[in-house]
């Protein structure tokens, strides 16, 4: 039976504008950064690092928002909940998301912290090193959660990055309660190993309570969550407690385990990796869009792989190609 919900997915995440610049390995080393990682910085560090960066491109980002942008491009009905400030970057973020057809009505903050920004250094190998100033995004309060929208969405999708600030953590816990109370599914993306280092006990407790229907992770994150150095051991440990586990493995493809059944797909071929920013976000977009279409798991994984391929072949996390056409060409 087709869903009667207003939205396929409502996501809660950081409302961030990405500032992306090319960088060589020497700058990464000089700044003492770990290539390919994400770290949180304060306003002063954001100003200093921005001055050290080369020419940059600004575009709206944020992990969950990127996923919704991809889903909207695939023709799905989406809504976003996230906090921006009433400033220039906040207006850019709001316009960009709404222009894609994503419903976004969270009131902006007036005064106080500015809109979040992520300073992204992209090295010649396509790796992105992210330096995030959370600004207004981590001030998302429970009062800003639109419970009616959550109750009228098939899936609530939560971004692990936003678990870090106490205010937004409380808001997301409330959102989970609302979704579960309305009989909706909850999907969660672990986001980054450093988030697991800080909040792994929380995540393991939520999994043990049966609050996540779908869990997204990459190879590093699943090992960190399980506390296992071996990939297969980590997957087996977590899959036992999650109805649907989806794990991406970069060039090794991706797997999904549902009800004890394992499905694998390979990575989609690509001529050159330009920028890995948003690869996991767009994989989730393709997978969730496949779920909304009622496709089999193998097709959902393939849709995710196609979307990830398209995003790593360009600069930035918002697709510049026709994702719907690319999926149709691959799956028909």
Coordinates of C-alpha atoms in Angstrom, one line a residue:
X1 CA 0.0 0.0 0.0
X2 CA 1.4 3.4 -0.9
X3 CA 2.2 5.7 1.9
X4 CA -0.2 8.5 2.8
X5 CA 2.5 10.5 4.7
X6 CA 3.1 14.0 3.6
X7 CA 6.9 13.5 3.4
X8 CA 9.1 10.5 2.6
X9 CA 11.8 11.7 5.0
X10 CA 12.2 14.5 7.5
X11 CA 15.7 15.1 8.6
X12 CA 17.3 16.9 11.5
X13 CA 20.8 18.1 11.1
X14 CA 23.4 20.9 11.1
X15 CA 22.5 23.8 8.9
X16 CA 25.9 24.7 7.5
X17 CA 27.3 26.6 4.6
X18 CA 30.5 24.9 3.2
X19 CA 33.5 26.9 2.2
X20 CA 35.6 24.7 -0.1
X21 CA 39.1 25.4 -1.2
X22 CA 41.9 23.3 -2.9
X23 CA 44.9 22.7 -0.7
X24 CA 48.1 20.8 -0.9
X25 CA 49.4 18.3 1.7
X26 CA 51.9 20.9 2.9
X27 CA 49.0 23.1 4.2
X28 CA 47.3 20.1 5.9
X29 CA 50.6 19.3 7.7
X30 CA 51.4 22.9 8.5
X31 CA 48.0 23.3 10.2
X32 CA 48.5 20.0 12.1
X33 CA 45.3 18.5 10.6
X34 CA 44.5 14.9 10.0
X35 CA 43.7 14.5 6.4
X36 CA 40.2 13.2 5.7
X37 CA 38.9 14.0 9.2
X38 CA 36.4 16.4 10.6
X39 CA 37.0 18.6 13.7
X40 CA 35.1 21.2 15.5
X41 CA 36.6 24.7 15.8
X42 CA 35.6 28.0 17.5
X43 CA 34.9 31.3 15.9
X44 CA 38.5 32.6 16.3
X45 CA 40.0 29.4 14.7
X46 CA 37.4 29.7 11.8
X47 CA 38.6 33.2 11.1
X48 CA 42.3 32.3 11.2
X49 CA 42.0 29.2 9.0
X50 CA 39.8 31.0 6.5
X51 CA 42.6 33.5 6.1
X52 CA 45.1 30.7 5.4
X53 CA 42.9 29.1 2.8
X54 CA 43.2 29.7 -1.0
X55 CA 40.3 30.9 -3.2
X56 CA 37.1 29.2 -2.0
X57 CA 33.7 28.3 -3.2
X58 CA 30.7 28.7 -0.9
X59 CA 27.7 26.4 -1.1
X60 CA 25.1 25.2 1.3
X61 CA 26.0 21.9 3.0
X62 CA 25.4 20.0 6.2
X63 CA 25.2 16.2 6.2
X64 CA 21.5 15.6 6.5
X65 CA 20.6 18.6 4.4
X66 CA 22.9 17.2 1.6
X67 CA 21.0 13.9 1.9
X68 CA 17.7 15.7 1.5
X69 CA 19.0 17.6 -1.5
X70 CA 19.9 14.4 -3.2
X71 CA 16.5 12.8 -2.4
X72 CA 14.7 15.9 -3.7
X73 CA 16.7 15.5 -6.9
X74 CA 15.5 11.9 -7.1
X75 CA 11.9 13.2 -6.9
X76 CA 11.2 12.4 -3.2
X77 CA 9.2 14.6 -0.7
X78 CA 11.5 15.9 2.0
X79 CA 11.5 18.3 5.0
X80 CA 14.4 19.6 7.0
X81 CA 14.7 20.9 10.6
X82 CA 17.8 22.8 11.5
X83 CA 18.9 26.2 12.9
X84 CA 20.5 29.1 11.0
X85 CA 20.9 32.7 12.1
X86 CA 19.2 35.7 10.5
X87 CA 22.3 36.6 8.6
X88 CA 23.7 36.4 5.0
X89 CA 24.8 32.8 5.2
X90 CA 21.6 31.8 6.9
X91 CA 19.6 33.4 4.0
X92 CA 21.8 31.5 1.5
X93 CA 21.2 28.2 3.2
X94 CA 17.5 28.7 3.4
X95 CA 17.1 29.8 -0.2
X96 CA 19.3 26.9 -1.5
X97 CA 17.3 24.2 0.3
X98 CA 13.9 25.6 -0.5
X99 CA 14.9 26.1 -4.2
X100 CA 15.5 22.3 -4.3
X101 CA 11.9 21.7 -3.2
X102 CA 12.8 20.7 0.4
X103 CA 10.3 22.1 3.0
X104 CA 12.3 24.1 5.5
X105 CA 10.5 26.3 8.0
X106 CA 12.6 26.4 11.2
X107 CA 12.6 30.1 12.3
X108 CA 16.1 31.7 12.2
X109 CA 17.9 33.0 15.3
X110 CA 17.9 36.7 15.7
X111 CA 21.1 37.9 17.3
X112 CA 23.7 35.7 19.0
X113 CA 25.7 33.0 17.1
X114 CA 26.1 33.3 13.3
X115 CA 25.2 30.6 10.8
X116 CA 27.5 27.6 10.9
X117 CA 30.2 27.2 8.3
X118 CA 32.5 24.3 7.4
X119 CA 35.9 25.1 6.1
X120 CA 36.8 22.2 3.8
X121 CA 40.3 21.7 2.4
X122 CA 40.4 19.4 -0.6
X123 CA 43.8 17.8 -1.4
X124 CA 44.9 16.5 -4.8
X125 CA 43.8 12.9 -3.9
X126 CA 40.2 14.1 -3.5
X127 CA 40.2 13.8 0.3
X128 CA 38.4 16.5 2.2
X129 CA 39.5 17.7 5.6
X130 CA 36.7 19.5 7.4
X131 CA 36.9 22.2 10.0
X132 CA 33.5 23.0 11.4
X133 CA 32.3 26.0 13.3
X134 CA 28.8 25.1 14.5
X135 CA 27.6 28.6 15.3
X136 CA 23.8 28.8 15.4
X137 CA 23.3 25.2 14.2
X138 CA 24.1 23.7 17.6
X139 CA 21.5 25.9 19.3
X140 CA 18.6 24.0 17.9
X141 CA 16.1 23.7 20.7
X142 CA 13.3 21.3 21.4
X143 CA 10.8 24.1 20.8
X144 CA 12.0 24.3 17.2
X145 CA 11.1 20.7 16.5
X146 CA 8.0 20.6 14.3
X147 CA 6.3 17.5 15.7
X148 CA 3.5 17.6 13.2
X149 CA 6.0 17.3 10.3
X150 CA 7.8 14.4 12.1
X151 CA 4.5 12.5 12.7
X152 CA 3.6 13.0 9.0
X153 CA 6.9 11.6 7.6
X154 CA 7.6 8.0 6.8
X155 CA 11.2 8.2 8.1
X156 CA 12.9 10.5 10.6
X157 CA 16.6 10.8 9.6
X158 CA 19.0 12.0 12.2
X159 CA 22.5 13.2 11.7
X160 CA 25.1 12.0 14.3
X161 CA 27.1 15.3 14.0
X162 CA 24.2 17.1 15.8
X163 CA 24.3 14.7 18.8
X164 CA 27.3 16.7 20.1
X165 CA 25.6 19.9 21.4
X166 CA 23.4 19.2 24.5
X167 CA 20.5 21.4 23.2
X168 CA 20.2 19.7 19.9
X169 CA 20.7 16.3 21.5
X170 CA 17.6 16.8 23.7
X171 CA 15.7 18.0 20.6
X172 CA 16.6 14.9 18.7
X173 CA 15.6 12.6 21.6
X174 CA 12.2 14.3 21.6
X175 CA 12.0 13.8 17.8
X176 CA 12.7 10.1 18.2
X177 CA 9.9 9.8 20.7
X178 CA 7.5 11.6 18.4
X179 CA 8.4 9.5 15.4
X180 CA 8.1 6.2 17.4
X181 CA 4.8 7.4 18.9
X182 CA 3.4 8.0 15.4
X183 CA 4.6 4.6 14.2
X184 CA 7.3 6.0 11.9
X185 CA 10.7 4.7 11.2
X186 CA 13.9 6.3 12.6
X187 CA 17.1 6.3 10.6
X188 CA 20.4 7.4 12.1
X189 CA 23.8 8.1 10.5
X190 CA 26.9 7.8 12.7
X191 CA 28.6 10.7 10.8
X192 CA 32.2 10.4 12.1
X193 CA 34.4 8.3 14.4
X194 CA 35.1 11.2 16.6
X195 CA 31.3 11.5 17.4
X196 CA 31.3 7.9 18.3
X197 CA 34.3 8.5 20.6
X198 CA 32.3 11.1 22.4
X199 CA 28.8 9.6 22.4
X200 CA 29.3 5.9 21.6
X201 CA 27.6 4.9 24.8
X202 CA 24.6 6.9 24.0
X203 CA 24.3 5.3 20.5
X204 CA 24.8 1.8 21.8
X205 CA 22.0 2.5 24.4
X206 CA 19.6 3.8 21.7
X207 CA 20.3 0.7 19.6
X208 CA 19.8 -1.6 22.6
X209 CA 16.4 0.1 23.2
X210 CA 15.4 -0.7 19.6
X211 CA 15.0 3.0 18.7
X212 CA 16.8 2.8 15.3
X213 CA 15.2 1.1 12.3
X214 CA 18.0 1.9 9.9
X215 CA 21.6 2.6 10.8
X216 CA 24.1 4.1 8.4
X217 CA 27.9 3.8 9.0
X218 CA 31.1 3.6 7.1
X219 CA 33.9 1.0 7.7
X220 CA 35.7 3.1 10.3
X221 CA 32.6 4.1 12.1
X222 CA 31.1 0.5 12.4
X223 CA 34.4 -0.7 14.0
X224 CA 34.4 2.2 16.4
X225 CA 30.8 1.6 17.4
X226 CA 31.3 -2.1 17.9
X227 CA 34.7 -1.8 19.6
X228 CA 36.0 -4.4 17.1
X229 CA 39.2 -4.1 15.0
X230 CA 37.9 -6.7 12.5
X231 CA 35.3 -5.4 10.1
X232 CA 33.2 -8.6 9.8
X233 CA 33.1 -9.0 13.6
X234 CA 32.0 -5.4 14.0
X235 CA 29.2 -5.8 11.4
X236 CA 28.0 -9.0 13.0
X237 CA 27.9 -7.4 16.4
X238 CA 25.9 -4.4 15.4
X239 CA 23.6 -6.1 12.8
X240 CA 22.3 -8.4 15.5
X241 CA 20.6 -5.4 17.2
X242 CA 19.5 -3.2 14.2
X243 CA 16.7 -4.1 11.8
X244 CA 18.5 -2.7 8.8
X245 CA 22.3 -1.9 8.9
X246 CA 23.9 -0.2 5.9
X247 CA 27.7 0.1 5.7
X248 CA 29.6 1.9 3.0
X249 CA 33.2 0.8 2.2
X250 CA 34.5 3.4 -0.3
X251 CA 36.0 1.6 -3.3
X252 CA 34.9 -1.8 -1.9
X253 CA 31.2 -0.9 -2.3
X254 CA 28.6 -1.2 0.4
X255 CA 26.6 -3.9 2.3
X256 CA 23.2 -4.0 3.9
X257 CA 22.0 -6.6 6.5
X258 CA 18.3 -6.9 7.1
X259 CA 16.8 -9.8 9.1
X260 CA 20.0 -11.7 8.9
X261 CA 20.2 -11.5 5.1
X262 CA 23.3 -9.8 3.7
X263 CA 23.3 -7.9 0.4
X264 CA 26.4 -6.4 -1.2
X265 CA 27.1 -4.2 -4.2
X266 CA 30.3 -2.9 -5.6
X267 CA 31.3 0.7 -6.0
X268 CA 30.3 2.3 -9.3
X269 CA 33.2 2.8 -11.7
X270 CA 34.6 6.4 -11.9
X271 CA 37.4 7.9 -14.0
X272 CA 38.8 10.1 -11.2
X273 CA 37.9 11.1 -7.7
X274 CA 37.6 14.9 -7.5
X275 CA 36.2 15.5 -4.0
X276 CA 34.8 13.1 -1.5
X277 CA 32.7 15.7 0.3
X278 CA 29.2 14.5 0.7
X279 CA 29.8 10.9 -0.6
X280 CA 28.2 9.3 2.4
X281 CA 25.4 11.8 2.4
X282 CA 24.5 11.1 -1.2
X283 CA 24.8 7.4 -0.7
X284 CA 22.1 7.7 2.0
X285 CA 20.0 9.8 -0.3
X286 CA 20.0 7.1 -3.0
X287 CA 19.4 4.3 -0.5
X288 CA 16.5 6.1 1.3
X289 CA 15.0 7.1 -2.1
X290 CA 15.0 3.5 -3.0
X291 CA 13.3 2.6 0.2
X292 CA 10.6 5.2 -0.5
X293 CA 10.1 3.7 -3.9
X294 CA 9.7 0.2 -2.4
X295 CA 12.7 -1.2 -4.2
X296 CA 14.6 -4.3 -3.1
X297 CA 17.7 -3.8 -0.9
X298 CA 20.1 -4.5 -3.8
X299 CA 18.6 -1.7 -5.8
X300 CA 18.6 0.7 -2.9
X301 CA 22.3 0.0 -2.4
X302 CA 22.9 0.5 -6.1
X303 CA 21.0 3.8 -6.1
X304 CA 23.2 4.9 -3.2
X305 CA 26.4 3.9 -5.1
X306 CA 25.3 5.8 -8.2
X307 CA 24.6 9.0 -6.2
X308 CA 27.9 8.7 -4.4
X309 CA 29.7 8.2 -7.7
X310 CA 28.2 11.4 -9.1
X311 CA 29.1 13.5 -6.1
X312 CA 32.8 12.4 -5.8
X313 CA 33.3 13.3 -9.5
X314 CA 32.6 17.0 -8.8
X315 CA 33.5 19.6 -6.2
X316 CA 30.9 20.1 -3.4
X317 CA 28.1 18.0 -1.8
X318 CA 25.2 19.1 -4.0
X319 CA 24.8 17.2 -7.3
X320 CA 25.4 19.1 -10.5
X321 CA 24.2 16.2 -12.7
X322 CA 20.7 14.7 -13.1
X323 CA 20.7 12.0 -10.4
X324 CA 17.3 10.7 -11.5
X325 CA 18.5 10.2 -15.0
X326 CA 21.7 8.5 -13.8
X327 CA 19.8 6.1 -11.6
X328 CA 17.3 5.3 -14.5
X329 CA 20.3 4.6 -16.8
X330 CA 21.7 2.2 -14.3
X331 CA 18.5 0.4 -13.0
X332 CA 15.9 1.3 -15.6

